[in-house]
Protein backbone atom coordinates (compact mmCIF):
# COMPACT_ATOMS: atom_id res chain seq x y z
CA UNK A 1 0.00 0.00 0.00
CA UNK A 2 1.18 3.49 -0.76
CA UNK A 3 -0.21 6.64 0.83
CA UNK A 4 0.67 9.59 3.00
CA UNK A 5 0.07 9.18 5.86
CA UNK A 6 -0.44 5.40 6.15
CA UNK A 7 0.21 4.67 9.82
CA UNK A 8 -3.55 4.93 10.60
CA UNK A 9 -4.56 2.43 7.91
CA UNK A 10 -6.50 -0.72 8.81
CA UNK A 11 -5.65 -2.34 5.46
CA UNK A 12 -2.46 -4.20 6.52
CA UNK A 13 -4.37 -5.94 9.35
CA UNK A 14 -7.28 -6.77 7.03
CA UNK A 15 -5.22 -8.21 4.15
CA UNK A 16 -2.64 -10.01 6.25
CA UNK A 17 -5.43 -11.74 8.21
CA UNK A 18 -6.96 -12.84 4.90
CA UNK A 19 -3.61 -14.17 3.57
CA UNK A 20 -3.10 -16.13 6.80
CA UNK A 21 -6.64 -17.53 6.73
CA UNK A 22 -6.11 -18.89 3.20
CA UNK A 23 -2.57 -20.14 3.93
CA UNK A 24 -1.09 -17.80 1.30
CA UNK A 25 2.58 -16.88 1.65
CA UNK A 26 1.85 -13.22 0.88
CA UNK A 27 2.39 -10.06 2.88
CA UNK A 28 0.80 -6.60 2.75
CA UNK A 29 2.94 -3.69 3.87
CA UNK A 30 2.17 0.02 4.10
CA UNK A 31 4.73 2.41 2.61
CA UNK A 32 4.61 6.10 3.45
CA UNK A 33 5.24 7.68 0.04
CA UNK A 34 5.47 11.48 0.04
CA UNK A 35 3.18 13.58 -2.18
CA UNK A 36 4.61 13.80 -5.69
CA UNK A 37 6.27 10.38 -5.56
CA UNK A 38 3.15 8.26 -6.17
CA UNK A 39 3.42 7.78 -9.93
CA UNK A 40 7.13 6.88 -9.72
CA UNK A 41 6.44 4.32 -7.01
CA UNK A 42 3.58 2.73 -8.98
CA UNK A 43 5.75 2.42 -12.07
CA UNK A 44 8.30 0.21 -10.26
CA UNK A 45 5.65 -2.19 -8.90
CA UNK A 46 6.57 -4.92 -11.37
CA UNK A 47 10.32 -4.36 -11.16
CA UNK A 48 10.40 -4.97 -7.43
CA UNK A 49 8.28 -8.11 -7.74
CA UNK A 50 5.03 -6.90 -6.17
CA UNK A 51 1.74 -8.55 -7.23
CA UNK A 52 -0.05 -5.27 -6.84
CA UNK A 53 -0.67 -2.16 -4.81
CA UNK A 54 -3.36 -0.62 -2.77
CA UNK A 55 -3.32 3.14 -3.33
CA UNK A 56 -4.65 5.73 -0.93
CA UNK A 57 -4.57 9.51 -0.55
CA UNK A 58 -2.91 11.50 -2.00
CA UNK A 59 -1.78 9.15 -4.77
CA UNK A 60 -5.02 7.88 -6.36
CA UNK A 61 -4.99 10.34 -9.28
CA UNK A 62 -1.25 9.96 -9.90
CA UNK A 63 -1.60 6.17 -9.92
CA UNK A 64 -4.14 6.48 -12.74
CA UNK A 65 -1.46 8.10 -14.88
CA UNK A 66 1.22 5.51 -14.08
CA UNK A 67 -0.44 2.21 -15.05
CA UNK A 68 -0.62 0.64 -18.52
CA UNK A 69 -4.37 0.07 -18.52
CA UNK A 70 -7.38 1.36 -16.56
CA UNK A 71 -10.74 -0.30 -15.86
CA UNK A 72 -13.79 1.64 -17.05
CA UNK A 73 -14.52 2.65 -13.45
CA UNK A 74 -10.99 3.95 -12.95
CA UNK A 75 -11.26 5.90 -16.23
CA UNK A 76 -14.53 7.53 -15.14
CA UNK A 77 -13.16 8.43 -11.71
CA UNK A 78 -9.65 9.29 -12.98
CA UNK A 79 -8.47 7.62 -9.79
CA UNK A 80 -7.00 4.22 -8.93
CA UNK A 81 -7.14 2.54 -5.52
CA UNK A 82 -5.92 -0.88 -6.65
CA UNK A 83 -3.07 -1.75 -9.01
CA UNK A 84 -2.86 -5.32 -10.30
CA UNK A 85 0.19 -6.73 -12.08
CA UNK A 86 -0.82 -8.91 -15.04
CA UNK A 87 2.45 -10.20 -16.52
CA UNK A 88 4.37 -7.15 -17.70
CA UNK A 89 1.33 -4.91 -17.46
CA UNK A 90 -0.02 -2.83 -14.58
CA UNK A 91 -3.81 -2.52 -14.52
CA UNK A 92 -5.50 0.24 -12.51
CA UNK A 93 -8.87 -0.43 -10.85
CA UNK A 94 -11.05 1.45 -8.40
CA UNK A 95 -12.92 -0.80 -5.97
CA UNK A 96 -14.38 1.91 -3.67
CA UNK A 97 -17.78 2.10 -5.38
CA UNK A 98 -18.19 -1.67 -5.67
CA UNK A 99 -17.17 -2.00 -2.02
CA UNK A 100 -19.74 0.60 -1.01
CA UNK A 101 -22.52 -1.20 -2.92
CA UNK A 102 -21.57 -4.59 -1.49
CA UNK A 103 -21.64 -3.16 2.03
CA UNK A 104 -25.09 -1.65 1.37
CA UNK A 105 -26.54 -4.82 -0.06
CA UNK A 106 -24.82 -7.54 1.96
CA UNK A 107 -24.55 -5.85 5.34
CA UNK A 108 -27.60 -3.56 5.36
CA UNK A 109 -29.95 -5.35 2.93
CA UNK A 110 -30.37 -2.06 1.05
CA UNK A 111 -30.69 -2.13 -2.74
CA UNK A 112 -30.31 1.37 -4.22
CA UNK A 113 -32.32 0.53 -7.36
CA UNK A 114 -35.24 2.97 -7.59
CA UNK A 115 -34.29 4.69 -4.32
CA UNK A 116 -33.60 8.36 -3.61
CA UNK A 117 -30.07 9.01 -2.39
CA UNK A 118 -28.28 12.08 -1.06
CA UNK A 119 -24.50 12.23 -0.84
CA UNK A 120 -22.63 14.96 1.06
CA UNK A 121 -19.17 15.49 -0.43
CA UNK A 122 -17.69 15.51 -3.91
CA UNK A 123 -14.16 14.27 -3.29
CA UNK A 124 -12.62 10.95 -4.27
CA UNK A 125 -14.78 8.74 -2.03
CA UNK A 126 -17.96 10.66 -2.85
CA UNK A 127 -17.38 10.38 -6.59
CA UNK A 128 -16.92 6.60 -6.35
CA UNK A 129 -20.12 6.30 -4.29
CA UNK A 130 -22.12 8.63 -6.56
CA UNK A 131 -21.12 6.75 -9.72
CA UNK A 132 -21.86 3.39 -8.07
CA UNK A 133 -25.33 4.54 -6.94
CA UNK A 134 -26.14 5.82 -10.43
CA UNK A 135 -24.92 2.55 -11.96
CA UNK A 136 -27.02 0.56 -9.49
CA UNK A 137 -30.18 2.29 -10.73
CA UNK A 138 -30.85 4.82 -7.97
CA UNK A 139 -33.86 6.96 -8.89
CA UNK A 140 -32.02 10.10 -7.81
CA UNK A 141 -28.56 10.96 -6.52
CA UNK A 142 -28.52 14.43 -4.95
CA UNK A 143 -25.01 15.77 -4.36
CA UNK A 144 -24.40 18.35 -1.64
CA UNK A 145 -20.98 19.92 -1.42
CA UNK A 146 -19.22 22.97 -0.05
CA UNK A 147 -17.86 23.93 -3.47
CA UNK A 148 -20.54 23.89 -6.16
CA UNK A 149 -18.21 23.29 -9.09
CA UNK A 150 -16.99 19.98 -7.66
CA UNK A 151 -20.57 19.03 -6.82
CA UNK A 152 -21.56 19.42 -10.47
CA UNK A 153 -18.69 17.26 -11.69
CA UNK A 154 -19.55 14.60 -9.11
CA UNK A 155 -23.30 14.65 -9.80
CA UNK A 156 -22.69 14.04 -13.51
CA UNK A 157 -21.08 10.70 -12.61
CA UNK A 158 -24.47 9.36 -11.47
CA UNK A 159 -25.94 9.73 -14.96
CA UNK A 160 -29.46 11.12 -15.56
CA UNK A 161 -30.50 10.80 -11.89
CA UNK A 162 -27.60 12.92 -10.63
CA UNK A 163 -28.06 16.57 -9.62
CA UNK A 164 -26.69 19.15 -7.21
CA UNK A 165 -28.86 19.88 -4.18
CA UNK A 166 -28.86 21.12 -0.60
CA UNK A 167 -28.58 19.27 2.72
CA UNK A 168 -32.19 20.08 3.68
CA UNK A 169 -33.29 17.67 0.92
CA UNK A 170 -32.05 14.79 3.10
CA UNK A 171 -35.61 14.51 4.43
CA UNK A 172 -36.72 13.18 1.01
CA UNK A 173 -33.92 10.63 0.72
CA UNK A 174 -34.03 6.89 1.45
CA UNK A 175 -30.24 6.84 1.75
CA UNK A 176 -28.03 9.63 3.14
CA UNK A 177 -24.24 9.28 2.82
CA UNK A 178 -21.57 11.40 4.47
CA UNK A 179 -18.48 11.36 2.25
CA UNK A 180 -16.70 14.25 3.97
CA UNK A 181 -14.28 14.05 6.90
CA UNK A 182 -16.82 15.84 9.15
CA UNK A 183 -17.22 13.87 12.38
CA UNK A 184 -13.79 12.27 12.20
CA UNK A 185 -11.57 11.80 15.26
CA UNK A 186 -13.35 14.02 17.78
CA UNK A 187 -14.81 16.58 15.37
CA UNK A 188 -18.45 17.14 16.38
CA UNK A 189 -19.68 18.84 13.17
CA UNK A 190 -22.59 17.30 11.31
CA UNK A 191 -22.83 17.18 7.50
CA UNK A 192 -26.65 17.19 7.68
CA UNK A 193 -29.01 18.74 10.23
CA UNK A 194 -30.54 15.73 12.04
CA UNK A 195 -33.95 17.38 11.88
CA UNK A 196 -34.10 16.01 8.30
CA UNK A 197 -33.46 12.41 9.41
CA UNK A 198 -36.00 9.89 10.63
CA UNK A 199 -37.47 6.37 10.52
CA UNK A 200 -37.18 4.45 7.25
CA UNK A 201 -33.91 6.11 6.25
CA UNK A 202 -30.45 4.56 6.11
CA UNK A 203 -27.58 6.90 7.00
CA UNK A 204 -24.09 5.75 6.02
CA UNK A 205 -21.11 7.67 7.35
CA UNK A 206 -17.95 6.77 5.41
CA UNK A 207 -16.02 7.84 8.50
CA UNK A 208 -15.37 4.88 10.85
CA UNK A 209 -13.21 6.43 13.57
CA UNK A 210 -15.00 6.94 15.92
CA UNK A 211 -17.12 3.85 15.21
CA UNK A 212 -20.24 5.79 16.19
CA UNK A 213 -19.80 9.19 14.60
CA UNK A 214 -21.85 12.23 15.65
CA UNK A 215 -23.96 11.76 12.48
CA UNK A 216 -24.69 8.11 13.23
CA UNK A 217 -25.52 8.99 16.81
CA UNK A 218 -27.89 11.77 15.72
CA UNK A 219 -29.49 9.62 12.99
CA UNK A 220 -30.22 6.79 15.43
CA UNK A 221 -31.62 9.24 17.97
CA UNK A 222 -34.10 10.38 15.29
CA UNK A 223 -35.11 6.78 14.45
CA UNK A 224 -33.06 6.33 11.27
CA UNK A 225 -30.65 3.43 10.79
CA UNK A 226 -26.99 4.50 10.93
CA UNK A 227 -23.80 2.65 9.99
CA UNK A 228 -20.17 3.66 9.58
CA UNK A 229 -17.75 3.14 6.69
CA UNK A 230 -16.09 -0.01 7.97
CA UNK A 231 -18.26 -2.19 5.73
CA UNK A 232 -17.16 -0.24 2.64
CA UNK A 233 -13.53 -0.51 3.71
CA UNK A 234 -13.76 -4.30 4.12
CA UNK A 235 -15.69 -4.89 0.89
CA UNK A 236 -13.41 -2.69 -1.25
CA UNK A 237 -10.47 -4.60 0.23
CA UNK A 238 -12.22 -7.88 -0.63
CA UNK A 239 -12.48 -6.81 -4.28
CA UNK A 240 -8.77 -5.93 -4.33
CA UNK A 241 -7.88 -9.23 -2.66
CA UNK A 242 -9.73 -11.16 -5.37
CA UNK A 243 -8.01 -9.17 -8.12
CA UNK A 244 -4.52 -9.80 -6.70
CA UNK A 245 -4.83 -13.42 -5.58
CA UNK A 246 -7.64 -14.84 -7.73
CA UNK A 247 -9.03 -16.35 -4.50
CA UNK A 248 -12.41 -15.80 -2.84
CA UNK A 249 -11.81 -13.28 -0.05
CA UNK A 250 -12.55 -14.55 3.48
CA UNK A 251 -14.97 -11.72 4.31
CA UNK A 252 -15.66 -12.69 7.90
CA UNK A 253 -11.95 -12.88 8.70
CA UNK A 254 -11.35 -9.51 7.05
CA UNK A 255 -14.22 -7.91 8.88
CA UNK A 256 -13.09 -9.31 12.24
CA UNK A 257 -9.54 -8.05 11.57
CA UNK A 258 -10.83 -4.56 10.80
CA UNK A 259 -12.96 -4.49 13.94
CA UNK A 260 -10.10 -5.86 16.05
CA UNK A 261 -7.65 -3.28 14.73
CA UNK A 262 -10.15 -0.48 15.26
CA UNK A 263 -10.82 -1.63 18.84
CA UNK A 264 -7.07 -1.76 19.48
CA UNK A 265 -6.82 1.92 18.57
CA UNK A 266 -9.76 3.25 20.56
P1 LIG B 1 -11.41 14.29 -0.35
O1 LIG B 1 -11.20 13.82 -1.74
O2 LIG B 1 -10.42 15.20 0.28
O3 LIG B 1 -12.87 15.02 -0.31
C1 LIG B 1 -13.33 15.63 0.87
C2 LIG B 1 -14.76 16.14 0.66
O4 LIG B 1 -15.23 16.65 1.90
C3 LIG B 1 -14.85 17.28 -0.35
O5 LIG B 1 -16.10 17.20 -1.00
C4 LIG B 1 -14.79 18.51 0.54
O6 LIG B 1 -15.48 19.63 0.01
C5 LIG B 1 -15.55 18.02 1.76
N1 LIG B 1 -15.13 18.71 2.98
C6 LIG B 1 -13.92 18.64 3.57
N2 LIG B 1 -13.89 19.40 4.68
C7 LIG B 1 -15.13 19.96 4.78
C8 LIG B 1 -15.73 20.86 5.72
N3 LIG B 1 -15.07 21.31 6.77
N4 LIG B 1 -17.01 21.22 5.50
C9 LIG B 1 -17.71 20.75 4.44
N5 LIG B 1 -17.19 19.91 3.50
C10 LIG B 1 -15.91 19.53 3.70
O7 LIG B 1 -11.56 13.07 0.65
P2 LIG B 1 -12.09 11.58 0.34
O8 LIG B 1 -10.97 10.70 0.01
O9 LIG B 1 -13.23 11.67 -0.59
O10 LIG B 1 -12.59 11.12 1.79
C11 LIG B 1 -13.75 11.67 2.38
C12 LIG B 1 -14.07 10.90 3.66
O11 LIG B 1 -14.41 9.55 3.35
C13 LIG B 1 -12.90 10.83 4.65
O12 LIG B 1 -13.40 10.94 5.95
C14 LIG B 1 -12.34 9.44 4.46
O13 LIG B 1 -11.74 8.92 5.60
C15 LIG B 1 -13.61 8.66 4.11
N6 LIG B 1 -13.35 7.47 3.31
C16 LIG B 1 -13.81 6.28 3.76
C17 LIG B 1 -13.62 5.14 3.01
C18 LIG B 1 -14.13 3.82 3.51
O14 LIG B 1 -13.77 2.80 2.96
N7 LIG B 1 -14.96 3.82 4.51
C19 LIG B 1 -12.96 5.21 1.77
C20 LIG B 1 -12.50 6.45 1.33
C21 LIG B 1 -12.70 7.58 2.11
P3 LIG B 1 -14.82 20.56 -1.15
O15 LIG B 1 -15.01 19.81 -2.44
O16 LIG B 1 -15.62 21.80 -1.09
O17 LIG B 1 -13.37 20.73 -0.78
mmCIF file of N, CA and C and ligand atoms in Angstrom, residues 57 60 96 121-126 145-147 150 179-182 184 206-208 229-230 232-233 236, ligand 1:
data_model
loop_
_atom_site.group_PDB
_atom_site.id
_atom_site.type_symbol
_atom_site.label_atom_id
_atom_site.label_comp_id
_atom_site.label_asym_id
_atom_site.label_seq_id
_atom_site.Cartn_x
_atom_site.Cartn_y
_atom_site.Cartn_z
ATOM 1 N N UNK A 57 -4.872 8.083 -0.420
ATOM 2 C CA UNK A 57 -4.571 9.510 -0.549
ATOM 3 C C UNK A 57 -3.122 9.794 -0.197
ATOM 4 N N UNK A 60 -4.073 8.600 -5.490
ATOM 5 C CA UNK A 60 -5.023 7.879 -6.359
ATOM 6 C C UNK A 60 -5.052 8.431 -7.790
ATOM 7 N N UNK A 96 -13.619 1.224 -4.734
ATOM 8 C CA UNK A 96 -14.375 1.915 -3.667
ATOM 9 C C UNK A 96 -15.898 1.838 -3.880
ATOM 10 N N UNK A 121 -20.573 15.622 -0.040
ATOM 11 C CA UNK A 121 -19.169 15.486 -0.427
ATOM 12 C C UNK A 121 -19.059 15.271 -1.922
ATOM 13 N N UNK A 122 -17.913 15.678 -2.469
ATOM 14 C CA UNK A 122 -17.694 15.506 -3.906
ATOM 15 C C UNK A 122 -16.233 15.161 -4.179
ATOM 16 N N UNK A 123 -15.563 14.664 -3.144
ATOM 17 C CA UNK A 123 -14.158 14.271 -3.287
ATOM 18 C C UNK A 123 -14.046 12.863 -3.865
ATOM 19 N N UNK A 124 -12.887 12.256 -3.673
ATOM 20 C CA UNK A 124 -12.621 10.946 -4.274
ATOM 21 C C UNK A 124 -13.622 9.877 -3.835
ATOM 22 N N UNK A 125 -13.869 9.781 -2.535
ATOM 23 C CA UNK A 125 -14.782 8.745 -2.026
ATOM 24 C C UNK A 125 -16.202 9.022 -2.499
ATOM 25 N N UNK A 126 -16.603 10.295 -2.419
ATOM 26 C CA UNK A 126 -17.962 10.665 -2.845
ATOM 27 C C UNK A 126 -18.164 10.312 -4.314
ATOM 28 N N UNK A 145 -22.397 19.696 -1.695
ATOM 29 C CA UNK A 145 -20.976 19.922 -1.420
ATOM 30 C C UNK A 145 -20.694 21.394 -1.182
ATOM 31 N N UNK A 146 -19.658 21.617 -0.379
ATOM 32 C CA UNK A 146 -19.217 22.970 -0.047
ATOM 33 C C UNK A 146 -18.921 23.757 -1.319
ATOM 34 N N UNK A 147 -18.129 23.195 -2.222
ATOM 35 C CA UNK A 147 -17.861 23.927 -3.471
ATOM 36 C C UNK A 147 -18.737 23.372 -4.594
ATOM 37 N N UNK A 150 -17.309 21.406 -7.852
ATOM 38 C CA UNK A 150 -16.987 19.982 -7.656
ATOM 39 C C UNK A 150 -18.250 19.149 -7.535
ATOM 40 N N UNK A 179 -19.780 11.669 2.859
ATOM 41 C CA UNK A 179 -18.482 11.362 2.246
ATOM 42 C C UNK A 179 -17.542 12.546 2.425
ATOM 43 N N UNK A 180 -17.656 13.207 3.577
ATOM 44 C CA UNK A 180 -16.695 14.252 3.965
ATOM 45 C C UNK A 180 -16.008 13.784 5.248
ATOM 46 N N UNK A 181 -14.934 14.460 5.640
ATOM 47 C CA UNK A 181 -14.277 14.053 6.900
ATOM 48 C C UNK A 181 -14.992 14.595 8.144
ATOM 49 N N UNK A 182 -16.122 15.287 7.982
ATOM 50 C CA UNK A 182 -16.820 15.842 9.146
ATOM 51 C C UNK A 182 -17.210 14.708 10.104
ATOM 52 N N UNK A 184 -14.944 13.154 12.042
ATOM 53 C CA UNK A 184 -13.790 12.268 12.197
ATOM 54 C C UNK A 184 -12.979 12.631 13.442
ATOM 55 N N UNK A 206 -19.168 7.464 5.878
ATOM 56 C CA UNK A 206 -17.954 6.772 5.406
ATOM 57 C C UNK A 206 -16.838 6.840 6.443
ATOM 58 N N UNK A 207 -16.971 7.769 7.379
ATOM 59 C CA UNK A 207 -16.015 7.838 8.497
ATOM 60 C C UNK A 207 -16.256 6.629 9.402
ATOM 61 N N UNK A 208 -15.185 6.020 9.936
ATOM 62 C CA UNK A 208 -15.373 4.878 10.852
ATOM 63 C C UNK A 208 -14.578 5.014 12.150
ATOM 64 N N UNK A 229 -18.365 3.529 7.959
ATOM 65 C CA UNK A 229 -17.750 3.142 6.689
ATOM 66 C C UNK A 229 -16.878 1.901 6.742
ATOM 67 N N UNK A 230 -16.945 1.177 7.869
ATOM 68 C CA UNK A 230 -16.088 -0.006 7.970
ATOM 69 C C UNK A 230 -16.476 -1.082 6.944
ATOM 70 N N UNK A 232 -17.709 -0.621 3.952
ATOM 71 C CA UNK A 232 -17.161 -0.238 2.642
ATOM 72 C C UNK A 232 -15.674 -0.567 2.584
ATOM 73 N N UNK A 233 -14.974 -0.256 3.678
ATOM 74 C CA UNK A 233 -13.534 -0.513 3.706
ATOM 75 C C UNK A 233 -13.243 -2.011 3.500
ATOM 76 N N UNK A 236 -14.315 -3.130 -0.164
ATOM 77 C CA UNK A 236 -13.410 -2.690 -1.246
ATOM 78 C C UNK A 236 -12.101 -3.473 -1.172
HETATM 79 P P1 LIG B 1 -11.412 14.293 -0.351
HETATM 80 O O1 LIG B 1 -11.199 13.822 -1.740
HETATM 81 O O2 LIG B 1 -10.419 15.196 0.282
HETATM 82 O O3 LIG B 1 -12.866 15.021 -0.313
HETATM 83 C C1 LIG B 1 -13.332 15.629 0.870
HETATM 84 C C2 LIG B 1 -14.758 16.141 0.655
HETATM 85 O O4 LIG B 1 -15.229 16.648 1.896
HETATM 86 C C3 LIG B 1 -14.852 17.281 -0.352
HETATM 87 O O5 LIG B 1 -16.101 17.197 -0.997
HETATM 88 C C4 LIG B 1 -14.787 18.510 0.541
HETATM 89 O O6 LIG B 1 -15.481 19.628 0.014
HETATM 90 C C5 LIG B 1 -15.551 18.024 1.755
HETATM 91 N N1 LIG B 1 -15.125 18.713 2.978
HETATM 92 C C6 LIG B 1 -13.917 18.645 3.574
HETATM 93 N N2 LIG B 1 -13.894 19.397 4.685
HETATM 94 C C7 LIG B 1 -15.134 19.955 4.784
HETATM 95 C C8 LIG B 1 -15.730 20.862 5.720
HETATM 96 N N3 LIG B 1 -15.068 21.314 6.766
HETATM 97 N N4 LIG B 1 -17.014 21.218 5.501
HETATM 98 C C9 LIG B 1 -17.708 20.755 4.444
HETATM 99 N N5 LIG B 1 -17.189 19.914 3.502
HETATM 100 C C10 LIG B 1 -15.911 19.525 3.696
HETATM 101 O O7 LIG B 1 -11.556 13.067 0.652
HETATM 102 P P2 LIG B 1 -12.092 11.583 0.344
HETATM 103 O O8 LIG B 1 -10.965 10.701 0.009
HETATM 104 O O9 LIG B 1 -13.234 11.670 -0.587
HETATM 105 O O10 LIG B 1 -12.587 11.125 1.795
HETATM 106 C C11 LIG B 1 -13.748 11.673 2.380
HETATM 107 C C12 LIG B 1 -14.073 10.901 3.662
HETATM 108 O O11 LIG B 1 -14.407 9.555 3.355
HETATM 109 C C13 LIG B 1 -12.897 10.826 4.653
HETATM 110 O O12 LIG B 1 -13.403 10.936 5.954
HETATM 111 C C14 LIG B 1 -12.339 9.442 4.455
HETATM 112 O O13 LIG B 1 -11.743 8.925 5.602
HETATM 113 C C15 LIG B 1 -13.613 8.658 4.112
HETATM 114 N N6 LIG B 1 -13.349 7.468 3.307
HETATM 115 C C16 LIG B 1 -13.810 6.277 3.759
HETATM 116 C C17 LIG B 1 -13.620 5.145 3.007
HETATM 117 C C18 LIG B 1 -14.132 3.818 3.505
HETATM 118 O O14 LIG B 1 -13.768 2.796 2.961
HETATM 119 N N7 LIG B 1 -14.964 3.822 4.512
HETATM 120 C C19 LIG B 1 -12.964 5.209 1.765
HETATM 121 C C20 LIG B 1 -12.496 6.453 1.326
HETATM 122 C C21 LIG B 1 -12.698 7.584 2.111
HETATM 123 P P3 LIG B 1 -14.820 20.560 -1.146
HETATM 124 O O15 LIG B 1 -15.007 19.809 -2.435
HETATM 125 O O16 LIG B 1 -15.619 21.802 -1.094
HETATM 126 O O17 LIG B 1 -13.369 20.730 -0.777
#
